[in-house]
XYZ file of C-alpha atoms in Angstrom:
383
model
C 20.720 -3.354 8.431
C 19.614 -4.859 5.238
C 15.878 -5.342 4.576
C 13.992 -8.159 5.743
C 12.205 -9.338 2.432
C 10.227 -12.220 4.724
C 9.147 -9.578 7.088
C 8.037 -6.923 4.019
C 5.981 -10.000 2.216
C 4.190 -10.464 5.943
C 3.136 -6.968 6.313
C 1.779 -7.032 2.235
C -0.723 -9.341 2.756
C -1.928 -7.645 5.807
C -1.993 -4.279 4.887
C -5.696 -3.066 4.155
C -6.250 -2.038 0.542
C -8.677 -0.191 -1.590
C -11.736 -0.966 -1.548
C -12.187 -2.654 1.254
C -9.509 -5.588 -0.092
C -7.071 -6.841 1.417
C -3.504 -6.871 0.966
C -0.586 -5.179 -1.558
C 0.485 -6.913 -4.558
C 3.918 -7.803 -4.400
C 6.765 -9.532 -6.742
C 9.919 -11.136 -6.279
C 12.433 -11.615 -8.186
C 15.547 -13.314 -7.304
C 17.947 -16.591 -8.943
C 16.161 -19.854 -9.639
C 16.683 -22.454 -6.530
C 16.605 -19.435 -3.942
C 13.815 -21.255 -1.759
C 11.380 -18.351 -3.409
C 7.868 -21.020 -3.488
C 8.784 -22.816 -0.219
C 9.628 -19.820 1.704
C 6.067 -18.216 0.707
C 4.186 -21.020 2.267
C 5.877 -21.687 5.191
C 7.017 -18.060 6.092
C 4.347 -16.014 4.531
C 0.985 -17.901 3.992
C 1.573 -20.151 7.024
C 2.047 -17.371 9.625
C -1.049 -15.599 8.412
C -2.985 -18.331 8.169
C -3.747 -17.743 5.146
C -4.640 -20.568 2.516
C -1.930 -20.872 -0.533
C -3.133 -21.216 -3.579
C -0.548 -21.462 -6.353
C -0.659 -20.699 -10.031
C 2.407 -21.778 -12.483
C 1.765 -18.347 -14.996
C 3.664 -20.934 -17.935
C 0.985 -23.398 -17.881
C -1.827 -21.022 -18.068
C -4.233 -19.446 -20.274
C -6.022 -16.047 -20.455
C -9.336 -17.713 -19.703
C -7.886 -18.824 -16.396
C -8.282 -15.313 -15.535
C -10.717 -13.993 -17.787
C -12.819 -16.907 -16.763
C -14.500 -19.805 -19.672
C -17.178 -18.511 -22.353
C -20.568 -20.720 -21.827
C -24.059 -19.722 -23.771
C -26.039 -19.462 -21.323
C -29.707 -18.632 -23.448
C -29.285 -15.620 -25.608
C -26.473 -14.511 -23.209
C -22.686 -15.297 -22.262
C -21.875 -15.513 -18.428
C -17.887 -16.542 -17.763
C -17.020 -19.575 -15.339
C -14.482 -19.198 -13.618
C -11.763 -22.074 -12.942
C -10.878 -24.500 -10.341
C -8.321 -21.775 -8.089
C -10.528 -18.978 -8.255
C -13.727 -21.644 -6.989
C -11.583 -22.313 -4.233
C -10.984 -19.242 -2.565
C -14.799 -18.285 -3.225
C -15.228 -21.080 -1.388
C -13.109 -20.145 1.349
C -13.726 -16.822 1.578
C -9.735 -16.129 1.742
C -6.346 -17.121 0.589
C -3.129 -16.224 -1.057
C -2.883 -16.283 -4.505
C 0.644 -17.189 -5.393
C 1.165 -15.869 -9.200
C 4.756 -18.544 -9.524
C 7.208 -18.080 -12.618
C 5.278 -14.768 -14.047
C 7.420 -13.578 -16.712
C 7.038 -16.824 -18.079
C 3.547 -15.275 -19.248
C 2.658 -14.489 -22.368
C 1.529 -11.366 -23.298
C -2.395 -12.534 -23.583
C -2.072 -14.029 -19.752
C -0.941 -10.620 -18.666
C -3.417 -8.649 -20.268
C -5.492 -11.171 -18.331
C -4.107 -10.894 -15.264
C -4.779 -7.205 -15.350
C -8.455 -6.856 -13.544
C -7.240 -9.919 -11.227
C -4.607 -8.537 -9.406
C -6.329 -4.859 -9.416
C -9.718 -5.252 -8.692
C -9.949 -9.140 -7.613
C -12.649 -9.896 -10.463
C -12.443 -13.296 -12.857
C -14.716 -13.135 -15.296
C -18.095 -12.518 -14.303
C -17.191 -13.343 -10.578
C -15.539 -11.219 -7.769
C -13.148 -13.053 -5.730
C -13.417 -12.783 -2.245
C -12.120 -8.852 -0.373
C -9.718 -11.347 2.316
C -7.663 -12.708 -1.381
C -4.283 -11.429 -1.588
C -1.849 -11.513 -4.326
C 1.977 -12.381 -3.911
C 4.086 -13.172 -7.663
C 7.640 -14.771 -7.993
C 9.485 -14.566 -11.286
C 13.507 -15.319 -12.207
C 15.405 -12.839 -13.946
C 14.386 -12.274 -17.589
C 17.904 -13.906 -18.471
C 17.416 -16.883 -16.501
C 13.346 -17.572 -16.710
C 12.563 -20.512 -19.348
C 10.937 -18.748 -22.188
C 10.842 -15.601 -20.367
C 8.853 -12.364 -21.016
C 9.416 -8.834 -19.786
C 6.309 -7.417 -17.726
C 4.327 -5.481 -19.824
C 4.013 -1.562 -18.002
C 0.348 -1.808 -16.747
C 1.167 -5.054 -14.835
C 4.065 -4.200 -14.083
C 2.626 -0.897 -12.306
C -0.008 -3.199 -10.079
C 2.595 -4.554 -8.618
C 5.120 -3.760 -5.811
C 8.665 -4.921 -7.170
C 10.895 -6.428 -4.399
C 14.606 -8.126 -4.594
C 14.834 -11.500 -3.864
C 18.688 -12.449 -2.753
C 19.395 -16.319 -1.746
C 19.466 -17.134 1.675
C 22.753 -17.113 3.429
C 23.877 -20.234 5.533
C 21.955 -18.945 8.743
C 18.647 -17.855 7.244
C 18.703 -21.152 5.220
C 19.761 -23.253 8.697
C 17.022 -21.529 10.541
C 14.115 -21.833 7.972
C 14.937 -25.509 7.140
C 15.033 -26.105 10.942
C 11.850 -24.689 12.151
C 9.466 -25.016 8.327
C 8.144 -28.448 9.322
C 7.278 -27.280 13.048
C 3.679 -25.906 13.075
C 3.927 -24.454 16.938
C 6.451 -21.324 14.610
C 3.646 -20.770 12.435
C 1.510 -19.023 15.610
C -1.726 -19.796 16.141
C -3.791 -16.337 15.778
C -6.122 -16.586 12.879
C -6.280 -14.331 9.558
C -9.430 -12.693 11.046
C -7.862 -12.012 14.208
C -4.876 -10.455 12.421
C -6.800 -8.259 10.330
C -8.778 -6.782 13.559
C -5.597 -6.207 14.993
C -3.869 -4.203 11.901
C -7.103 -2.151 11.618
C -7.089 -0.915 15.371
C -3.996 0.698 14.425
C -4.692 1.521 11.032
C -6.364 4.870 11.081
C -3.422 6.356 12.993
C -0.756 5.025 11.264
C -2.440 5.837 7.853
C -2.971 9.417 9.072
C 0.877 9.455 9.235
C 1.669 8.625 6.134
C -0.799 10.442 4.366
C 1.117 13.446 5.497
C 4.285 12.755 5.116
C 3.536 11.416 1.107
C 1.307 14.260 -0.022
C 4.123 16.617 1.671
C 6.378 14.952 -0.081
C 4.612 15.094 -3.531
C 4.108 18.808 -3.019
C 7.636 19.288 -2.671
C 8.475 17.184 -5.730
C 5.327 16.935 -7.872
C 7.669 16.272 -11.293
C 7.584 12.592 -9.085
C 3.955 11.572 -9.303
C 4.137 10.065 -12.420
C 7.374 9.286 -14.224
C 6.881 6.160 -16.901
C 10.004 4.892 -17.819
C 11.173 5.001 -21.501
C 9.969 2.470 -23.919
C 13.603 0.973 -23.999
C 14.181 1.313 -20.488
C 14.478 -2.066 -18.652
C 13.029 -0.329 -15.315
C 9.284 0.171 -17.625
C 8.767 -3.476 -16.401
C 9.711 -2.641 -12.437
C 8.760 -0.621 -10.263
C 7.928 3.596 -11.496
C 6.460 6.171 -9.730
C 2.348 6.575 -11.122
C -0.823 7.773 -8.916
C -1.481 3.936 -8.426
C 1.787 2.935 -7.318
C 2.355 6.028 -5.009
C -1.077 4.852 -3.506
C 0.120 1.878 -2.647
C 3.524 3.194 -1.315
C 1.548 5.320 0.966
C -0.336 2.297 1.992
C 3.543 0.354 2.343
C 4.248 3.266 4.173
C 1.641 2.617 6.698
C 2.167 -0.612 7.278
C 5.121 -0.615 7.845
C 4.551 1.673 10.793
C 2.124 -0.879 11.953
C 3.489 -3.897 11.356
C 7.142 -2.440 13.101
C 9.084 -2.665 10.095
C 12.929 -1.332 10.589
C 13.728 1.094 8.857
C 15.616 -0.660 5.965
C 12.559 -2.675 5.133
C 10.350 0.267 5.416
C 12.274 1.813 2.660
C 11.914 -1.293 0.518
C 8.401 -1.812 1.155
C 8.005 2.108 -0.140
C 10.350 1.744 -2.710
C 9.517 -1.808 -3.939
C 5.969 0.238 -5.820
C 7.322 3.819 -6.922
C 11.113 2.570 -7.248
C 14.142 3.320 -5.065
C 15.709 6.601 -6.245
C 11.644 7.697 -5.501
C 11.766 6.172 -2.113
C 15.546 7.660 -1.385
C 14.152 11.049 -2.306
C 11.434 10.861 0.191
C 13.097 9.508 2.834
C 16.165 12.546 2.271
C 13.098 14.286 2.658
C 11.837 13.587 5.835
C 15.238 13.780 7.365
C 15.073 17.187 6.169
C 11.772 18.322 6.553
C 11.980 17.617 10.479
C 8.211 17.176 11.072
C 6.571 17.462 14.270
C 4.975 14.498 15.678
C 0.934 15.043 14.487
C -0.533 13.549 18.370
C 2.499 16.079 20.348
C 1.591 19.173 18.121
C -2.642 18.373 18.746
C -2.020 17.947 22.183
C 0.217 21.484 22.946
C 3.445 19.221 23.615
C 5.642 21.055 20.504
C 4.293 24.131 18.139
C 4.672 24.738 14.418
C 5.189 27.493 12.598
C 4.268 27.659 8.660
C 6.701 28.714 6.825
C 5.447 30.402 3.221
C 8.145 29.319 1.289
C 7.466 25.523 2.582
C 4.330 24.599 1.467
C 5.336 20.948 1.426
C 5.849 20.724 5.669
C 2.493 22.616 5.980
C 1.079 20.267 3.746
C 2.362 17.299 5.536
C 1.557 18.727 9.308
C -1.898 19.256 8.326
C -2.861 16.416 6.368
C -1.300 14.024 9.096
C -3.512 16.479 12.072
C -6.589 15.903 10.825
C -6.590 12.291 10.488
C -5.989 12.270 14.241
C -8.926 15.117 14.921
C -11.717 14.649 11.729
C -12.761 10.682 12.941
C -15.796 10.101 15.216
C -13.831 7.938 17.161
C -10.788 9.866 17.921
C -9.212 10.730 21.229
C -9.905 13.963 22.655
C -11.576 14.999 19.602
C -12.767 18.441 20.422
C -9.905 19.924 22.205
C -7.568 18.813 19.420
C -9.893 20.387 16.930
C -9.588 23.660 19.076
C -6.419 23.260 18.130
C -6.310 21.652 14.963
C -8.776 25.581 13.825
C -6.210 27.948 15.670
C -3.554 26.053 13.139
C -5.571 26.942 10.538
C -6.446 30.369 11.326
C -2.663 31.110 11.522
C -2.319 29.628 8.266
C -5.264 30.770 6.140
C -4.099 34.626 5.208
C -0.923 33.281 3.754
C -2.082 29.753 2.287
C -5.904 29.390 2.100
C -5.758 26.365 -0.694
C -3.981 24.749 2.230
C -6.163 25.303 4.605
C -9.501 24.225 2.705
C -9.225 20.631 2.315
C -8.842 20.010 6.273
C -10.890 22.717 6.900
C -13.800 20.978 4.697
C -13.307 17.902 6.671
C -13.685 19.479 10.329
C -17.140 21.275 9.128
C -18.176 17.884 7.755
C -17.257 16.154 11.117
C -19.091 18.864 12.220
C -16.307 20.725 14.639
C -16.870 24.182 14.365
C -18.061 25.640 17.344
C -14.869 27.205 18.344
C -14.182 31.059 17.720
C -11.121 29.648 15.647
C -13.386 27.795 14.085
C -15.459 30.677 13.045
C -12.631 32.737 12.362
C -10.835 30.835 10.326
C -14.114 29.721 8.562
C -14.801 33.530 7.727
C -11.676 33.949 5.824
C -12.540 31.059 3.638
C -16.111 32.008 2.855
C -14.936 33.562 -0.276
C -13.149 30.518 -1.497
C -15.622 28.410 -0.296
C -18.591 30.114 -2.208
C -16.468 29.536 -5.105
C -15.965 26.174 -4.471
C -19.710 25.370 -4.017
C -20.217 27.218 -7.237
């Protein structure tokens, strides 16, 4: 099953970021006349209900995003321009970066603050603002530019084919009919991906920072200075942030597995995203909920770090919150893991340790046990 670009764009823009934003920058890239603008506001923006506000990167200039010099006394404060006004206004939209690479380098350096932190100029846009971009091929954009690295690393890089006979027959057939756009608000999908959010992010926390312990060489790679892939997607601390966050989603949002994948891969690049996934076929984790509650058992194994790593990252996500479901037996547990663990890996055992004394979970005789073997270490740490 190929992935469902449509479906990967959907989850993007609500998928919780950091910072309290919302949504995960993503680019397409596909052939010129592939439906790329239209498809974004009738299959993306409409759905969410999310207002579209689009920006041709050709016809702008840096101050669009840096925001317009006026004296103001014996100081300078930046206005903003007409786009960014309106989704102040609004409180919310979908910023829809059209024809990027057609950006000089000065609108890119711009761009850079934007699309990270949601600032323009002096003002900061609105936390419910997402950011979608759609570029041709260098080869076929008019006057085109290759992405410079640092922009290039904000974003999540996704493939953009055109539309075979069927998807094109069924989007041109049902884009004009508001009752396919759903009528659940932005809001009202945003309280619904955050009900599930803590437990899906717990998840993929574990599995990445497994992962990266298994293959650290991968957490950051920059491409070569002559390497066309500098301007895609390549594995960095940022991007693998935001692949963890893809990851996520994806879970909540019911991606297939295809367009999971993709959605990983679209921010730390394919071969990164292949390597993981090889990985998790081979690491054979334990469910995190069946291994809290008693239902399966897990034994650490010294010479892999990596599946201890991932099995107790992804426990304590479901045992450290206030709010989470049978919090104090599954911290009984969650200590007797640890106490197995601690005379054989004790740096593993500290950070989720450190986080069920903060929640304040140590009653237990685990607890204390496992605590006493770490006093050393954490004496030093406190140090």
């Amino acid at each position: 099953m190929a992935a469902n670009v449509v479906d990967i764009l959907r989850a993007a823009v609500m998928t919780p970021g950091e910072g309290g934003r919302w949504g995960l920058p993503i680019l397409i890239e596909g052939e010129p006349g592939t439906g790329k603008t239209s498809r974004i506001r009738s299959e993306v923006a409409e759905p969410s209900a999310l207002h579209l506000e689009t920006l041709i990167a050709s016809i702008r200039e840096p101050a669009d995003f840096l925001g317009f010099p006026i004296p103001d006394g014996e100081s300078i404060r930046y206005a903003v321009a007409k786009w960014a006004q309106e989704v102040v206004e609004r409180g919310e939209g979908l910023v829809f970066l059209d024809e990027l690479n057609t950006a000089p380098p000065a609108v890119q350096a711009a761009l850079l603050r934007v699309v990270l932190d949601g600032v323009v100029g002096d003002t900061e846009l609105p936390k419910r603002v997402r950011f979608i971009a759609a570029q041709n091929s260098t080869e076929d954009a008019a006057g085109g530019w290759d992405l410079a690295p640092p922009l290039a690393n904000r974003f999540g890089h996704l493939k953009w084919d055109a539309p075979t006979v069927d998807e094109w027959s069924d989007w041109i057939t049902s884009s004009m009919d508001p009752s396919d756009w759903g009528c659940v608000s932005s809001e009202e999908q945003e309280q619904e991906v955050m009900a599930q959010w803590p437990d899906a992010w717990a998840r993929a926390t574990g599995v990445v920072t497994g992962f990266m312990r298994r293959r650290p060489e991968l957490m950051h790679k920059m491409p070569a200075a002559d390497d066309p892939a500098r301007g895609k997607a390549w594995p960095s601390a940022r991007s693998w942030a935001n692949a963890t966050r893809a990851f996520a989603s994806s879970i909540v949002h019911g991606l297939d597995s295809d367009s999971r994948d993709s959605f990983v891969g679209a921010f730390v690049g394919m071969d990164a995203s292949y390597e993981l996934i090889a990985w998790m076929a081979e690491a054979d984790l334990p469910d995190p909920v069946d291994l809290l509650e008693g239902r399966v058992s897990f034994k650490h194994d010294p010479y892999r770090l990596d599946k201890t790593t991932a099995v107790l990252n992804a426990c304590i996500g479901f045992v450290a919150p206030e709010d989470a479901e049978n919090r104090e037996k599954r911290s009984e547990v969650m200590w007797e893991l640890l106490a197995e663990i601690v005379d054989e890996a004790a740096d593993l055992v500290l950070g989720p340790a450190q986080k069920l004394a903060q929640a304040r979970l140590t009653k237990s005789p685990c607890a204390r046990k496992a605590l006493a073997k770490l006093q050393p270490i954490l004496g030093l740490v406190a140090s």
